[in-house]
Amino acid sequence: MIRIGFAGLMHPALEGLLPATRTPDFDRVAFFGSHFGCLEVDTTAHVIPRREHVARWGAGIAGSPRSRLLLRLPGALLDRGRTEAQRAEDTEAFVTALTPLLKRERLGAVVATLPSDGYIYGPAEVRSLSRLGRALGSAPLVLEAKHRSWYEREALDAVRGAGWSLGYLAGDDRWDAPPTDHAPTGSIGMLRLVHDGPAPPKLIGEVARRARSLESRFDVVYVVTECGPTIQPNVAAALEIKYVLNGERPVVAWPEALLGFPHLNPLCRLADDD
C-alpha cells in the first residue's frame, strides 16, 4: 500500500490553500486527511505536543480511515547536549502524548530525522536509538539520515536491530548524498521528496516509480513531499504524484489548490464533478 502526503501540516502558509469559505469548526487535519493518505506534523520536531492536541489531530482524521499521521520526533530526545535523565523525562512525555493516536490506530510513524552535520553512525548513536525504540514501545518508527555512514551494511544491521525503518530520499543532489537505494531495515517504507521549490515533472515521475518499486518490499510505503523553503508546493507535488500513481487519471482536488497551481488543472478534478 502506498500512502501519499506532504510535510508541514500545521504551517501557517497553508492558509492560502484552505477553502475560502469555512465554518467556525473547520478542521485542517480533517480537510487534508480527506485528500491525502498521510500528513506529516513538523511542529513536534521542536516542541513536545500536548496529549489533548494529539487527540484532536487523531479525531480530525477519524472520518478518513485510509489516512495516517506522521509525527516528527522531538529533537530534544536525541540532543546529546542534554543529560540522559532529561532525555528520558521528555521521552516519557512524548509517549504519553502519542497514546490517543496509538489507541485510534492512526499513527503512521514517528519520524526521527538525524542532524545532517556531525551525527555519524557509531555505537553511542545506536544505543540512543535502541533506548528510544524501547521507550516508544508499539509506535511505528522511521529513521531518516543524511550522512552516508548510516547506509553501510553494519549500520543497516544496527538500525534493524534497534527497531527502526531507515527511510529513502529522492531529489537530494548533494555530492555526498546517501545512496538512492538500500536494504530494508523494517516493515515501513518512507520515501521523502526533498527539493528546493516546486518539483519538476521529471522528479515527480521518478518519485512515483520509486514508490512503486518499494511497494513490494514493505507493508506500507509513505511518500512525503518537502519542497522547501515554502510549504504550498508540498501540496501540489503530492497531488502530482497521486496523479501519476493513479494511472495518470485525474485525482480529486479543491478549487483553491487549482487556483494556486494552475498547472494542476489537467491533473485534477473537483469532487463536485462526480
Coordinates of C-alpha atoms in Angstrom, one line a residue:
M1 CA 0.0 0.0 0.0
I2 CA 1.2 3.5 -0.9
R3 CA 0.1 6.5 1.1
I4 CA 0.9 9.9 -0.3
G5 CA 1.0 13.2 1.6
F6 CA 3.1 16.2 2.5
A7 CA 5.2 17.8 5.3
G8 CA 4.2 20.9 7.2
L9 CA 0.6 20.2 8.0
M10 CA 0.4 22.9 10.7
H11 CA 2.3 25.6 8.8
P12 CA 0.5 29.0 8.6
A13 CA 1.4 29.3 4.9
L14 CA -1.2 26.6 4.1
E15 CA -4.0 29.0 5.0
G16 CA -3.9 30.2 1.3
L17 CA -4.8 26.7 0.1
L18 CA -7.7 26.2 2.5
P19 CA -11.3 26.6 1.4
A20 CA -12.2 30.3 1.2
T21 CA -15.5 29.7 2.9
R22 CA -15.0 27.9 6.2
T23 CA -17.3 27.2 9.1
P24 CA -16.0 28.1 12.7
D25 CA -15.5 24.4 13.4
F26 CA -13.3 23.9 10.3
D27 CA -10.5 21.4 10.9
R28 CA -7.5 21.4 8.6
V29 CA -6.5 17.9 9.7
A30 CA -9.9 16.6 8.6
F31 CA -9.8 18.5 5.4
F32 CA -6.4 17.4 4.2
G33 CA -6.9 14.0 5.6
S34 CA -9.8 13.6 3.2
H35 CA -7.5 14.2 0.2
F36 CA -4.2 12.5 1.3
G37 CA -3.2 9.2 2.7
C38 CA -0.6 10.7 5.1
L39 CA 0.1 14.0 6.7
E40 CA 3.3 14.9 8.5
V41 CA 3.2 17.2 11.5
D42 CA 6.6 19.1 11.7
T43 CA 5.9 21.1 14.8
T44 CA 6.5 18.1 17.0
A45 CA 10.2 18.3 16.0
H46 CA 10.6 21.5 18.0
V47 CA 8.0 21.1 20.8
I48 CA 6.7 18.0 22.6
P49 CA 3.0 18.1 21.8
R50 CA 0.3 18.1 24.4
R51 CA -1.8 15.0 24.6
E52 CA -5.0 16.9 24.0
H53 CA -3.6 18.4 20.8
V54 CA -2.6 14.9 19.5
A55 CA -6.1 13.6 20.5
R56 CA -7.6 16.4 18.4
W57 CA -5.4 15.5 15.4
G58 CA -6.5 11.9 15.7
A59 CA -10.1 12.9 15.8
G60 CA -9.6 15.0 12.7
I61 CA -8.8 12.0 10.5
A62 CA -11.3 9.7 12.1
G63 CA -13.5 10.1 9.0
S64 CA -10.7 9.2 6.7
P65 CA -9.9 5.6 7.5
R66 CA -7.1 5.3 4.9
S67 CA -5.2 8.4 6.2
R68 CA -2.4 8.3 8.8
L69 CA -0.5 11.0 10.7
L70 CA 3.3 11.1 10.8
L71 CA 4.8 12.9 13.7
R72 CA 8.4 14.1 13.8
L73 CA 10.4 13.0 16.8
P74 CA 11.1 16.0 19.1
G75 CA 14.8 16.9 18.6
A76 CA 15.3 17.2 22.4
L77 CA 15.0 13.4 22.6
L78 CA 18.2 12.9 20.6
D79 CA 20.1 16.0 21.7
R80 CA 23.4 14.8 23.0
G81 CA 24.0 18.1 24.8
R82 CA 21.3 17.1 27.4
T83 CA 21.6 14.6 30.2
E84 CA 20.2 11.1 29.8
A85 CA 17.7 11.9 32.6
Q86 CA 16.4 15.0 30.8
R87 CA 16.0 13.0 27.6
A88 CA 14.3 10.2 29.4
E89 CA 11.8 12.6 31.0
D90 CA 11.0 14.2 27.6
T91 CA 10.6 10.8 26.0
E92 CA 8.1 9.8 28.7
A93 CA 6.1 13.0 28.0
F94 CA 6.2 12.3 24.3
V95 CA 5.0 8.7 24.7
T96 CA 2.1 10.0 26.8
A97 CA 1.1 12.4 24.1
L98 CA 1.1 9.7 21.5
T99 CA -1.4 7.5 23.3
P100 CA -4.5 8.9 21.7
L101 CA -3.2 8.2 18.1
L102 CA -2.0 4.7 19.1
K103 CA -5.4 3.8 20.5
R104 CA -7.1 5.1 17.4
E105 CA -4.5 3.2 15.2
R106 CA -4.0 6.5 13.3
L107 CA -0.2 6.9 13.9
G108 CA 1.6 6.1 10.7
A109 CA 5.0 6.5 12.2
V110 CA 7.2 8.6 14.5
V111 CA 9.9 10.0 12.2
A112 CA 13.3 10.7 13.7
T113 CA 15.4 13.0 11.5
L114 CA 19.1 12.9 12.4
P115 CA 21.1 16.2 12.2
S116 CA 22.8 16.5 8.8
D117 CA 26.1 17.6 10.3
G118 CA 28.0 15.5 12.8
Y119 CA 25.5 12.7 13.5
I120 CA 27.7 9.9 12.2
Y121 CA 26.9 6.2 12.7
G122 CA 28.5 4.8 15.8
P123 CA 27.9 2.7 19.0
A124 CA 26.7 5.7 21.1
E125 CA 24.2 6.8 18.4
V126 CA 22.8 3.2 18.1
R127 CA 22.4 2.9 21.8
S128 CA 20.4 6.1 21.9
L129 CA 18.2 4.8 19.1
S130 CA 17.7 1.5 20.9
R131 CA 16.7 3.2 24.1
L132 CA 14.3 5.4 22.3
G133 CA 12.8 2.4 20.4
R134 CA 12.2 0.5 23.6
A135 CA 10.7 3.6 25.3
L136 CA 8.4 4.3 22.4
G137 CA 7.0 0.8 22.6
S138 CA 4.4 -0.1 20.0
A139 CA 4.8 3.2 17.9
P140 CA 6.0 2.5 14.3
L141 CA 9.5 4.1 13.9
V142 CA 11.2 5.6 10.9
L143 CA 14.7 6.9 10.9
E144 CA 15.9 9.5 8.3
A145 CA 19.7 10.1 8.0
K146 CA 21.6 12.3 5.5
H147 CA 25.0 11.1 6.4
R148 CA 26.3 8.2 4.3
S149 CA 27.7 6.3 7.3
W150 CA 24.2 5.1 8.1
Y151 CA 23.8 3.2 4.9
E152 CA 26.8 0.9 5.2
R153 CA 25.9 -2.8 5.9
E154 CA 27.0 -2.7 9.6
A155 CA 24.9 0.4 10.2
L156 CA 21.9 -1.1 8.4
D157 CA 22.1 -4.2 10.6
A158 CA 22.3 -1.9 13.7
V159 CA 19.3 0.2 12.7
R160 CA 17.3 -3.0 12.0
G161 CA 18.3 -4.4 15.4
A162 CA 17.3 -1.1 17.1
G163 CA 13.8 -1.4 15.7
W164 CA 13.8 1.4 13.1
S165 CA 12.9 1.5 9.4
L166 CA 15.5 3.6 7.6
G167 CA 13.9 5.9 5.1
Y168 CA 14.7 6.8 1.5
L169 CA 15.4 10.2 -0.1
A170 CA 14.6 11.5 -3.6
G171 CA 15.8 14.7 -5.1
D172 CA 18.9 15.1 -2.8
D173 CA 21.5 16.2 -5.3
R174 CA 24.4 16.9 -2.9
W175 CA 27.7 15.3 -3.9
D176 CA 27.8 13.3 -0.7
A177 CA 24.0 12.4 -0.6
P178 CA 23.0 9.0 0.7
P179 CA 22.6 6.2 -1.9
T180 CA 19.2 6.1 -3.6
D181 CA 18.6 2.6 -2.5
H182 CA 19.4 0.3 0.4
A183 CA 18.3 -2.9 2.0
P184 CA 15.1 -2.6 4.1
T185 CA 15.6 -2.4 7.9
G186 CA 12.0 -2.7 8.9
S187 CA 8.4 -3.1 7.7
I188 CA 7.8 0.6 6.9
G189 CA 8.9 2.3 3.7
M190 CA 9.4 6.1 3.8
L191 CA 10.2 8.0 0.7
R192 CA 10.8 11.7 1.1
L193 CA 10.9 14.0 -1.9
V194 CA 13.3 16.9 -1.0
H195 CA 13.5 19.8 -3.4
D196 CA 14.1 23.5 -3.2
G197 CA 10.9 24.8 -4.7
P198 CA 8.2 23.3 -7.0
A199 CA 9.2 19.8 -8.2
P200 CA 9.7 19.4 -12.0
P201 CA 7.7 16.7 -13.8
K202 CA 10.8 14.5 -14.2
L203 CA 11.3 14.4 -10.5
I204 CA 7.6 13.7 -9.9
G205 CA 7.8 10.7 -12.2
E206 CA 11.0 9.5 -10.6
V207 CA 9.4 9.5 -7.1
A208 CA 6.3 7.7 -8.4
R209 CA 8.4 5.0 -10.0
R210 CA 10.5 4.6 -6.8
A211 CA 7.3 4.3 -4.7
R212 CA 6.1 1.5 -6.9
S213 CA 9.4 -0.3 -6.7
L214 CA 9.4 0.0 -2.9
E215 CA 5.8 -1.2 -2.5
S216 CA 6.8 -4.9 -2.9
R217 CA 9.3 -4.6 0.0
F218 CA 7.1 -3.1 2.7
D219 CA 3.8 -3.4 4.4
V220 CA 3.2 0.3 3.7
V221 CA 5.1 3.0 1.8
Y222 CA 4.7 6.6 2.9
V223 CA 5.6 9.2 0.2
V224 CA 6.1 12.6 1.8
T225 CA 6.8 15.8 -0.2
E226 CA 9.0 18.5 1.2
C227 CA 9.7 21.2 -1.4
G228 CA 11.2 23.9 0.8
P229 CA 11.6 26.7 1.6
T230 CA 7.9 27.4 1.1
I231 CA 5.2 24.9 2.1
Q232 CA 2.5 25.2 -0.5
P233 CA 4.5 23.4 -3.3
N234 CA 4.5 20.4 -0.9
V235 CA 0.7 20.0 -1.5
A236 CA 1.0 20.5 -5.3
A237 CA 3.7 17.8 -5.5
A238 CA 1.7 15.4 -3.5
L239 CA -1.3 15.8 -5.9
E240 CA 1.0 15.3 -8.9
I241 CA 2.4 12.1 -7.5
K242 CA -1.1 10.9 -6.8
Y243 CA -2.0 11.6 -10.4
V244 CA 0.9 9.6 -11.8
L245 CA 0.3 6.6 -9.4
N246 CA -3.4 6.8 -10.3
G247 CA -2.5 5.8 -13.9
E248 CA -2.5 9.4 -15.0
R249 CA -6.2 9.8 -14.3
P250 CA -7.4 13.0 -12.6
V251 CA -7.4 12.9 -8.8
V252 CA -9.8 14.8 -6.6
A253 CA -8.7 18.3 -5.5
W254 CA -10.4 21.5 -4.4
P255 CA -10.8 25.0 -6.0
E256 CA -8.1 26.8 -4.0
A257 CA -5.4 24.2 -5.0
L258 CA -6.2 24.7 -8.7
L259 CA -6.2 28.5 -8.4
G260 CA -2.9 28.4 -6.6
F261 CA -1.3 26.0 -9.0
P262 CA -2.9 26.3 -12.5
H263 CA -0.7 23.5 -13.8
L264 CA -2.8 21.1 -11.7
N265 CA -6.0 21.7 -13.7
P266 CA -5.4 18.9 -16.3
L267 CA -4.4 16.5 -13.5
C268 CA -7.2 17.1 -11.0
R269 CA -11.0 17.2 -10.8
L270 CA -13.3 18.7 -8.3
A271 CA -15.4 16.5 -6.1
D272 CA -18.5 18.2 -7.4
D273 CA -17.6 16.9 -10.9
D274 CA -18.5 13.3 -9.9

